Amino acid sequence: MKQIQLTITALSPLAIGRKKPGGSVSEAGDYIPGSVIRGAIASQMIQQSHLDNPDLTKTDNDFKDVFLRENATIFHNAYPAPTNSDAEVNVLPATALSSKTNPGFKPKGYGVFDTLIDRFCAESYGYPYDPICPQDGGRVEPYSGFYSQKNEQHYQTHSVSKRLLTRVGINRRRATAEEQVLYSIEVLNETQNQQPVVYRSSILVEDDNLADQLTQFINLNSRNFRLGGVMSRGLGKVEIQGTVSSVKQTLESRIYRFNHAIQNRWLEWGNLFGNRPLENRTYFTLDLQSDAILTENWQRTMVISEDMLKEFVQLRDCPVDLQVAYSSYDYCSGWNSAWGLMKDVELITNKGSVYLFSTIKEKEKDWMAALERLELKGVGDRTCEGFGQVQVCNDFHTIVWEEAV
């Protein structure tokens, strides 16, 4: 499998609509969804190839290979990224906390730390876990967003500022301004700190030749793509550059570091409340790096159960236990340009949700191989549009209270 790394540079404001709460203001999201990137590339391919022409069978087949086959290409979300760095951008887990009075990574804030391992150990010993800020002893609250890591101690968050653009409604019959019709569009700014805003995404392609062809197509049309809405008013102009590479996974080392951190923390809690043996099991987490659409027994859910996980990885006979889940939900919709219709309103599980599982040591290798595939394929529905992207054992879980970064 090949991976196409995308660098998206905003050249004009982006109207990436998230929801319309009613009234005359359209709200914008905080990132570029994979479905928007997928639709922009598909639209450009259709414009250039005229797929309604029966003679263009080769281009028609390429379009089907990218968008319509059973193992379709997977388009991941594009998140704000540092301008002059190739650092990987991740989503902070729902278990991350920071100071209520001065939140954020050091040195600007009082630091951010993760509570998953400490809370698991405390509750297993039968004690409540109520952390305080390691800097000033004050209250803490959940800290979310996108972050990247330069080295072991240097973390930074990434976000994009927004602004409102107010427009006048047009009378289509007279082609003049309509009286008493004003509307506002919230957009993502194209520059920030006097630098163009950059987003990073990736596309997973199983066929190596198709990956090379798709990369070539993207680079040849790097300035022809338009993202988001209101494109007729000059919004959505971007430059997209792609580089293809092989997929590199570090799952085994991440699981090892996570289990090593659990064992060390368990002993420290045992020194306080009396040593108790930790079950001889392998622990791992599923961290949602994008919103997910999850279904169990034909009903929407926001928890990945043991049966669901077995179904995702096709290991129905391998034992696994769900230890704890931290998740929340929201609703999303969208506009399908091909159909000219609104998409269905979906119940989504928010990105950043965390699920802690464990399995017996004898089945560790089977789960290793299965989880590697799960990181590539994702979980739930509409994974080809960027939903359900997961990471196993995010290293941020190993940053405990006294080591806040």
GROMACS .gro file of C-alpha atoms in nm:
model
  405
    1MET     CA    1   0.000   0.000   0.000
    2LYS     CA    2   0.121   0.350  -0.087
    3GLN     CA    3   0.054   0.677   0.093
    4ILE     CA    4   0.024   1.014  -0.081
    5GLN     CA    5   0.119   1.294   0.157
    6LEU     CA    6  -0.072   1.611   0.072
    7THR     CA    7   0.039   1.964   0.158
    8ILE     CA    8  -0.250   2.207   0.108
    9THR     CA    9  -0.166   2.579   0.108
   10ALA     CA   10  -0.460   2.819   0.133
   11LEU     CA   11  -0.454   3.096  -0.131
   12SER     CA   12  -0.791   3.246  -0.038
   13PRO     CA   13  -1.038   3.212   0.252
   14LEU     CA   14  -1.197   2.867   0.283
   15ALA     CA   15  -1.570   2.832   0.348
   16ILE     CA   16  -1.563   2.482   0.496
   17GLY     CA   17  -1.919   2.470   0.623
   18ARG     CA   18  -1.981   2.256   0.929
   19LYS     CA   19  -2.343   2.334   1.009
   20LYS     CA   20  -2.607   2.597   0.957
   21PRO     CA   21  -2.774   2.664   1.293
   22GLY     CA   22  -3.045   2.874   1.138
   23GLY     CA   23  -3.060   3.240   1.055
   24SER     CA   24  -2.822   3.413   0.820
   25VAL     CA   25  -2.480   3.293   0.945
   26SER     CA   26  -2.301   2.982   0.815
   27GLU     CA   27  -2.044   2.836   1.057
   28ALA     CA   28  -1.707   2.699   0.946
   29GLY     CA   29  -1.522   2.392   1.070
   30ASP     CA   30  -1.168   2.382   1.209
   31TYR     CA   31  -1.015   2.163   0.937
   32ILE     CA   32  -1.069   2.034   0.584
   33PRO     CA   33  -1.268   1.706   0.586
   34GLY     CA   34  -1.150   1.417   0.372
   35SER     CA   35  -1.485   1.421   0.192
   36VAL     CA   36  -1.414   1.777   0.071
   37ILE     CA   37  -1.071   1.678  -0.066
   38ARG     CA   38  -1.221   1.368  -0.226
   39GLY     CA   39  -1.496   1.570  -0.391
   40ALA     CA   40  -1.254   1.836  -0.520
   41ILE     CA   41  -1.026   1.578  -0.684
   42ALA     CA   42  -1.323   1.390  -0.830
   43SER     CA   43  -1.469   1.714  -0.970
   44GLN     CA   44  -1.141   1.807  -1.134
   45MET     CA   45  -1.107   1.461  -1.290
   46ILE     CA   46  -1.459   1.483  -1.430
   47GLN     CA   47  -1.402   1.831  -1.573
   48GLN     CA   48  -1.084   1.725  -1.749
   49SER     CA   49  -1.191   1.387  -1.875
   50HIS     CA   50  -1.562   1.438  -1.965
   51LEU     CA   51  -1.661   1.095  -1.839
   52ASP     CA   52  -1.988   1.112  -2.030
   53ASN     CA   53  -1.783   1.051  -2.349
   54PRO     CA   54  -1.787   0.673  -2.412
   55ASP     CA   55  -1.451   0.686  -2.591
   56LEU     CA   56  -1.260   0.780  -2.279
   57THR     CA   57  -1.266   0.431  -2.130
   58LYS     CA   58  -0.919   0.449  -1.974
   59THR     CA   59  -0.993   0.764  -1.775
   60ASP     CA   60  -1.331   0.620  -1.685
   61ASN     CA   61  -1.159   0.312  -1.542
   62ASP     CA   62  -0.910   0.525  -1.348
   63PHE     CA   63  -1.197   0.722  -1.195
   64LYS     CA   64  -1.370   0.400  -1.090
   65ASP     CA   65  -1.046   0.263  -0.941
   66VAL     CA   66  -1.000   0.573  -0.726
   67PHE     CA   67  -1.357   0.637  -0.613
   68LEU     CA   68  -1.592   0.348  -0.687
   69ARG     CA   69  -1.413   0.016  -0.632
   70GLU     CA   70  -1.474  -0.200  -0.327
   71ASN     CA   71  -1.128  -0.119  -0.186
   72ALA     CA   72  -1.161   0.250  -0.271
   73THR     CA   73  -0.892   0.505  -0.203
   74ILE     CA   74  -0.905   0.647   0.152
   75PHE     CA   75  -0.890   1.026   0.190
   76HIS     CA   76  -0.791   1.146   0.536
   77ASN     CA   77  -0.884   1.482   0.688
   78ALA     CA   78  -0.645   1.774   0.643
   79TYR     CA   79  -0.546   1.937   0.973
   80PRO     CA   80  -0.363   2.268   1.033
   81ALA     CA   81   0.011   2.210   1.034
   82PRO     CA   82   0.337   2.401   1.093
   83THR     CA   83   0.448   2.594   0.786
   84ASN     CA   84   0.818   2.507   0.787
   85SER     CA   85   0.812   2.155   0.928
   86ASP     CA   86   0.706   1.807   0.821
   87ALA     CA   87   0.606   1.708   1.175
   88GLU     CA   88   0.307   1.475   1.195
   89VAL     CA   89  -0.014   1.639   1.318
   90ASN     CA   90  -0.231   1.438   1.558
   91VAL     CA   91  -0.550   1.489   1.757
   92LEU     CA   92  -0.520   1.529   2.133
   93PRO     CA   93  -0.699   1.244   2.315
   94ALA     CA   94  -1.010   1.313   2.521
   95THR     CA   95  -0.814   1.216   2.834
   96ALA     CA   96  -0.573   1.513   2.797
   97LEU     CA   97  -0.604   1.785   3.064
   98SER     CA   98  -0.451   2.127   3.122
   99SER     CA   99  -0.479   2.417   3.364
  100LYS     CA  100  -0.809   2.602   3.372
  101THR     CA  101  -0.643   2.942   3.427
  102ASN     CA  102  -0.345   2.909   3.191
  103PRO     CA  103  -0.403   2.617   2.952
  104GLY     CA  104  -0.160   2.503   2.686
  105PHE     CA  105   0.175   2.340   2.628
  106LYS     CA  106   0.484   2.472   2.802
  107PRO     CA  107   0.635   2.730   2.807
  108LYS     CA  108   0.330   2.939   2.708
  109GLY     CA  109   0.091   2.745   2.933
  110TYR     CA  110   0.119   2.541   3.250
  111GLY     CA  111   0.151   2.221   3.051
  112VAL     CA  112  -0.069   1.938   2.923
  113PHE     CA  113  -0.078   1.581   3.055
  114ASP     CA  114  -0.279   1.263   3.000
  115THR     CA  115  -0.493   1.088   3.260
  116LEU     CA  116  -0.582   0.754   3.098
  117ILE     CA  117  -0.318   0.538   3.270
  118ASP     CA  118  -0.347   0.709   3.611
  119ARG     CA  119  -0.725   0.688   3.609
  120PHE     CA  120  -0.714   0.318   3.510
  121CYS     CA  121  -0.471   0.239   3.793
  122ALA     CA  122  -0.659   0.445   4.054
  123GLU     CA  123  -0.997   0.292   3.974
  124SER     CA  124  -0.845  -0.060   3.968
  125TYR     CA  125  -0.714   0.002   4.321
  126GLY     CA  126  -1.056   0.133   4.423
  127TYR     CA  127  -0.968   0.501   4.463
  128PRO     CA  128  -1.107   0.811   4.287
  129TYR     CA  129  -0.877   1.010   4.062
  130ASP     CA  130  -0.911   1.389   4.074
  131PRO     CA  131  -0.595   1.556   3.936
  132ILE     CA  132  -0.487   1.917   3.985
  133CYS     CA  133  -0.258   2.140   3.784
  134PRO     CA  134   0.105   2.031   3.841
  135GLN     CA  135   0.221   2.394   3.811
  136ASP     CA  136  -0.002   2.590   4.050
  137GLY     CA  137  -0.227   2.327   4.210
  138GLY     CA  138  -0.537   2.480   4.050
  139ARG     CA  139  -0.825   2.324   3.863
  140VAL     CA  140  -0.778   2.143   3.533
  141GLU     CA  141  -1.016   2.079   3.246
  142PRO     CA  142  -1.011   1.886   2.915
  143TYR     CA  143  -0.773   2.024   2.654
  144SER     CA  144  -0.844   1.941   2.290
  145GLY     CA  145  -0.719   2.030   1.946
  146PHE     CA  146  -0.445   1.943   1.700
  147TYR     CA  147  -0.079   1.916   1.799
  148SER     CA  148   0.262   1.822   1.667
  149GLN     CA  149   0.584   1.721   1.838
  150LYS     CA  150   0.930   1.849   1.746
  151ASN     CA  151   1.120   1.650   2.009
  152GLU     CA  152   1.052   1.472   2.336
  153GLN     CA  153   0.973   1.792   2.526
  154HIS     CA  154   0.859   2.041   2.263
  155TYR     CA  155   0.491   2.025   2.170
  156GLN     CA  156   0.280   2.286   1.995
  157THR     CA  157  -0.087   2.322   1.907
  158HIS     CA  158  -0.222   2.418   1.566
  159SER     CA  159  -0.539   2.604   1.483
  160VAL     CA  160  -0.671   2.844   1.220
  161SER     CA  161  -0.833   3.178   1.290
  162LYS     CA  162  -1.167   3.265   1.132
  163ARG     CA  163  -1.353   3.573   1.017
  164LEU     CA  164  -1.698   3.666   0.892
  165LEU     CA  165  -1.761   3.780   0.537
  166THR     CA  166  -2.090   3.966   0.492
  167ARG     CA  167  -2.255   3.954   0.151
  168VAL     CA  168  -2.558   4.110  -0.016
  169GLY     CA  169  -2.827   3.890  -0.165
  170ILE     CA  170  -2.875   3.921  -0.543
  171ASN     CA  171  -3.210   3.941  -0.718
  172ARG     CA  172  -3.169   3.681  -0.992
  173ARG     CA  173  -3.433   3.839  -1.218
  174ARG     CA  174  -3.291   4.192  -1.216
  175ALA     CA  175  -2.928   4.096  -1.133
  176THR     CA  176  -2.917   4.371  -0.871
  177ALA     CA  177  -2.886   4.382  -0.494
  178GLU     CA  178  -3.193   4.251  -0.317
  179GLU     CA  179  -3.332   4.482  -0.052
  180GLN     CA  180  -3.304   4.371   0.313
  181VAL     CA  181  -3.114   4.051   0.224
  182LEU     CA  182  -2.776   4.019   0.398
  183TYR     CA  183  -2.597   3.702   0.496
  184SER     CA  184  -2.263   3.621   0.658
  185ILE     CA  185  -2.021   3.340   0.583
  186GLU     CA  186  -1.767   3.228   0.841
  187VAL     CA  187  -1.440   3.137   0.669
  188LEU     CA  188  -1.098   3.000   0.760
  189ASN     CA  189  -0.831   3.265   0.709
  190GLU     CA  190  -0.577   3.213   0.433
  191THR     CA  191  -0.292   3.373   0.630
  192GLN     CA  192  -0.188   3.367   0.993
  193ASN     CA  193   0.106   3.546   1.153
  194GLN     CA  194   0.192   3.680   0.808
  195GLN     CA  195   0.234   3.324   0.679
  196PRO     CA  196   0.005   3.124   0.448
  197VAL     CA  197  -0.199   2.864   0.633
  198VAL     CA  198  -0.090   2.506   0.557
  199TYR     CA  199  -0.291   2.187   0.605
  200ARG     CA  200  -0.160   1.830   0.584
  201SER     CA  201  -0.349   1.521   0.481
  202SER     CA  202  -0.283   1.182   0.325
  203ILE     CA  203  -0.441   0.946   0.074
  204LEU     CA  204  -0.405   0.570   0.108
  205VAL     CA  205  -0.398   0.374  -0.220
  206GLU     CA  206  -0.362  -0.003  -0.241
  207ASP     CA  207  -0.245  -0.012  -0.605
  208ASP     CA  208   0.110   0.126  -0.642
  209ASN     CA  209   0.067   0.228  -1.007
  210LEU     CA  210  -0.261   0.403  -0.930
  211ALA     CA  211  -0.090   0.592  -0.646
  212ASP     CA  212   0.177   0.721  -0.882
  213GLN     CA  213  -0.082   0.826  -1.141
  214LEU     CA  214  -0.299   1.002  -0.882
  215THR     CA  215   0.004   1.187  -0.742
  216GLN     CA  216   0.100   1.300  -1.091
  217PHE     CA  217  -0.254   1.421  -1.159
  218ILE     CA  218  -0.262   1.620  -0.832
  219ASN     CA  219   0.075   1.788  -0.895
  220LEU     CA  220  -0.011   1.875  -1.256
  221ASN     CA  221  -0.332   2.044  -1.138
  222SER     CA  222  -0.197   2.176  -0.808
  223ARG     CA  223  -0.364   2.520  -0.846
  224ASN     CA  224  -0.684   2.407  -1.015
  225PHE     CA  225  -0.856   2.262  -0.709
  226ARG     CA  226  -1.123   2.446  -0.512
  227LEU     CA  227  -1.224   2.344  -0.161
  228GLY     CA  228  -1.542   2.424   0.029
  229GLY     CA  229  -1.836   2.638  -0.074
  230VAL     CA  230  -1.902   2.982  -0.226
  231MET     CA  231  -1.637   2.917  -0.491
  232SER     CA  232  -1.811   3.148  -0.739
  233ARG     CA  233  -1.724   3.439  -0.507
  234GLY     CA  234  -1.350   3.372  -0.510
  235LEU     CA  235  -1.329   3.148  -0.204
  236GLY     CA  236  -1.170   2.804  -0.175
  237LYS     CA  237  -0.857   2.859  -0.385
  238VAL     CA  238  -0.569   2.633  -0.274
  239GLU     CA  239  -0.246   2.481  -0.393
  240ILE     CA  240  -0.208   2.106  -0.336
  241GLN     CA  241   0.122   1.921  -0.362
  242GLY     CA  242   0.153   1.545  -0.323
  243THR     CA  243   0.444   1.311  -0.256
  244VAL     CA  244   0.405   0.934  -0.266
  245SER     CA  245   0.578   0.697  -0.025
  246SER     CA  246   0.538   0.358   0.134
  247VAL     CA  247   0.330   0.332   0.450
  248LYS     CA  248   0.549   0.305   0.759
  249GLN     CA  249   0.398   0.173   1.080
  250THR     CA  250   0.546   0.176   1.430
  251LEU     CA  251   0.267  -0.012   1.605
  252GLU     CA  252   0.479  -0.268   1.790
  253SER     CA  253   0.702  -0.007   1.954
  254ARG     CA  254   0.401   0.207   2.052
  255ILE     CA  255   0.225  -0.088   2.218
  256TYR     CA  256   0.546  -0.177   2.401
  257ARG     CA  257   0.592   0.178   2.534
  258PHE     CA  258   0.227   0.197   2.641
  259ASN     CA  259   0.237  -0.132   2.833
  260HIS     CA  260   0.571  -0.039   2.990
  261ALA     CA  261   0.415   0.289   3.112
  262ILE     CA  262   0.115   0.103   3.259
  263GLN     CA  263   0.341  -0.139   3.449
  264ASN     CA  264   0.557   0.138   3.592
  265ARG     CA  265   0.257   0.347   3.695
  266TRP     CA  266   0.084   0.044   3.850
  267LEU     CA  267   0.385  -0.012   4.077
  268GLU     CA  268   0.386   0.354   4.183
  269TRP     CA  269   0.018   0.339   4.276
  270GLY     CA  270   0.089   0.012   4.455
  271ASN     CA  271   0.353   0.179   4.671
  272LEU     CA  272   0.082   0.419   4.794
  273PHE     CA  273  -0.212   0.183   4.843
  274GLY     CA  274  -0.058  -0.163   4.879
  275ASN     CA  275   0.083  -0.370   4.597
  276ARG     CA  276  -0.159  -0.577   4.394
  277PRO     CA  277  -0.063  -0.786   4.091
  278LEU     CA  278  -0.143  -0.643   3.748
  279GLU     CA  279  -0.318  -0.890   3.519
  280ASN     CA  280  -0.079  -1.055   3.275
  281ARG     CA  281  -0.244  -0.906   2.969
  282THR     CA  282  -0.151  -0.683   2.677
  283TYR     CA  283  -0.321  -0.343   2.684
  284PHE     CA  284  -0.382  -0.119   2.385
  285THR     CA  285  -0.590   0.186   2.301
  286LEU     CA  286  -0.788   0.298   1.999
  287ASP     CA  287  -0.761   0.675   1.956
  288LEU     CA  288  -0.996   0.833   1.703
  289GLN     CA  289  -0.799   1.073   1.482
  290SER     CA  290  -1.117   1.177   1.302
  291ASP     CA  291  -1.491   1.166   1.364
  292ALA     CA  292  -1.637   0.817   1.327
  293ILE     CA  293  -1.979   0.682   1.224
  294LEU     CA  294  -2.032   0.371   1.436
  295THR     CA  295  -2.318   0.124   1.412
  296GLU     CA  296  -2.402  -0.178   1.628
  297ASN     CA  297  -2.713  -0.391   1.577
  298TRP     CA  298  -2.843  -0.139   1.323
  299GLN     CA  299  -2.829   0.141   1.577
  300ARG     CA  300  -2.589   0.435   1.607
  301THR     CA  301  -2.346   0.419   1.897
  302MET     CA  302  -2.044   0.609   2.023
  303VAL     CA  303  -1.868   0.316   2.195
  304ILE     CA  304  -1.659   0.051   2.018
  305SER     CA  305  -1.760  -0.268   2.196
  306GLU     CA  306  -1.566  -0.595   2.205
  307ASP     CA  307  -1.791  -0.750   1.940
  308MET     CA  308  -1.756  -0.447   1.713
  309LEU     CA  309  -1.376  -0.454   1.739
  310LYS     CA  310  -1.366  -0.826   1.660
  311GLU     CA  311  -1.581  -0.761   1.356
  312PHE     CA  312  -1.358  -0.473   1.241
  313VAL     CA  313  -1.040  -0.682   1.256
  314GLN     CA  314  -1.198  -1.017   1.160
  315LEU     CA  315  -1.078  -1.194   1.479
  316ARG     CA  316  -1.406  -1.329   1.611
  317ASP     CA  317  -1.244  -1.605   1.823
  318CYS     CA  318  -0.972  -1.394   1.988
  319PRO     CA  319  -1.064  -1.270   2.337
  320VAL     CA  320  -1.059  -0.897   2.408
  321ASP     CA  321  -1.201  -0.685   2.690
  322LEU     CA  322  -1.305  -0.320   2.686
  323GLN     CA  323  -1.161  -0.165   3.002
  324VAL     CA  324  -1.285   0.193   2.968
  325ALA     CA  325  -1.419   0.433   2.705
  326TYR     CA  326  -1.403   0.812   2.681
  327SER     CA  327  -1.618   0.943   2.397
  328SER     CA  328  -1.876   1.205   2.304
  329TYR     CA  329  -2.106   1.262   2.009
  330ASP     CA  330  -2.222   1.525   1.765
  331TYR     CA  331  -2.416   1.549   1.439
  332CYS     CA  332  -2.290   1.624   1.091
  333SER     CA  333  -2.430   1.658   0.743
  334GLY     CA  334  -2.305   1.799   0.415
  335TRP     CA  335  -2.377   1.869   0.053
  336ASN     CA  336  -2.331   1.614  -0.224
  337SER     CA  337  -2.239   1.809  -0.537
  338ALA     CA  338  -2.280   1.506  -0.763
  339TRP     CA  339  -2.639   1.450  -0.654
  340GLY     CA  340  -2.725   1.813  -0.586
  341LEU     CA  341  -2.875   1.707  -0.253
  342MET     CA  342  -2.807   1.733   0.118
  343LYS     CA  343  -2.636   1.434   0.277
  344ASP     CA  344  -2.813   1.248   0.556
  345VAL     CA  345  -2.763   1.381   0.908
  346GLU     CA  346  -2.527   1.139   1.082
  347LEU     CA  347  -2.463   1.077   1.452
  348ILE     CA  348  -2.086   1.088   1.483
  349THR     CA  349  -1.841   0.995   1.757
  350ASN     CA  350  -1.608   1.289   1.805
  351LYS     CA  351  -1.241   1.272   1.716
  352GLY     CA  352  -1.017   1.235   2.019
  353SER     CA  353  -1.232   0.960   2.172
  354VAL     CA  354  -1.030   0.692   2.351
  355TYR     CA  355  -1.103   0.321   2.408
  356LEU     CA  356  -0.879   0.105   2.628
  357PHE     CA  357  -0.878  -0.269   2.551
  358SER     CA  358  -0.682  -0.568   2.678
  359THR     CA  359  -0.619  -0.919   2.550
  360ILE     CA  360  -0.435  -1.228   2.671
  361LYS     CA  361  -0.062  -1.256   2.604
  362GLU     CA  362  -0.105  -1.571   2.393
  363LYS     CA  363  -0.301  -1.374   2.129
  364GLU     CA  364  -0.076  -1.068   2.125
  365LYS     CA  365   0.079  -1.139   1.783
  366ASP     CA  366  -0.261  -1.200   1.623
  367TRP     CA  367  -0.385  -0.866   1.751
  368MET     CA  368  -0.067  -0.688   1.641
  369ALA     CA  369  -0.122  -0.785   1.278
  370ALA     CA  370  -0.494  -0.710   1.295
  371LEU     CA  371  -0.445  -0.367   1.451
  372GLU     CA  372  -0.192  -0.271   1.183
  373ARG     CA  373  -0.460  -0.332   0.921
  374LEU     CA  374  -0.716  -0.143   1.132
  375GLU     CA  375  -0.495   0.168   1.140
  376LEU     CA  376  -0.493   0.167   0.760
  377LYS     CA  377  -0.861   0.085   0.699
  378GLY     CA  378  -1.027   0.274   0.984
  379VAL     CA  379  -1.346   0.190   1.173
  380GLY     CA  380  -1.715   0.241   1.103
  381ASP     CA  381  -1.886   0.376   0.793
  382ARG     CA  382  -1.764   0.610   0.516
  383THR     CA  383  -1.397   0.555   0.595
  384CYS     CA  384  -1.302   0.648   0.237
  385GLU     CA  385  -1.422   1.004   0.318
  386GLY     CA  386  -1.195   1.040   0.621
  387PHE     CA  387  -1.428   0.910   0.892
  388GLY     CA  388  -1.309   0.652   1.144
  389GLN     CA  389  -0.934   0.709   1.123
  390VAL     CA  390  -0.770   0.549   1.429
  391GLN     CA  391  -0.430   0.534   1.593
  392VAL     CA  392  -0.335   0.253   1.828
  393CYS     CA  393  -0.159   0.353   2.152
  394ASN     CA  394  -0.101   0.722   2.095
  395ASP     CA  395   0.229   0.809   2.265
  396PHE     CA  396   0.063   1.105   2.438
  397HIS     CA  397  -0.094   0.858   2.684
  398THR     CA  398   0.251   0.801   2.837
  399ILE     CA  399   0.276   1.169   2.948
  400VAL     CA  400   0.166   1.150   3.311
  401TRP     CA  401   0.083   1.425   3.561
  402GLU     CA  402   0.430   1.515   3.689
  403GLU     CA  403   0.576   1.506   3.337
  404ALA     CA  404   0.334   1.759   3.182
  405VAL     CA  405   0.468   1.908   2.858
   0.00000   0.00000   0.00000
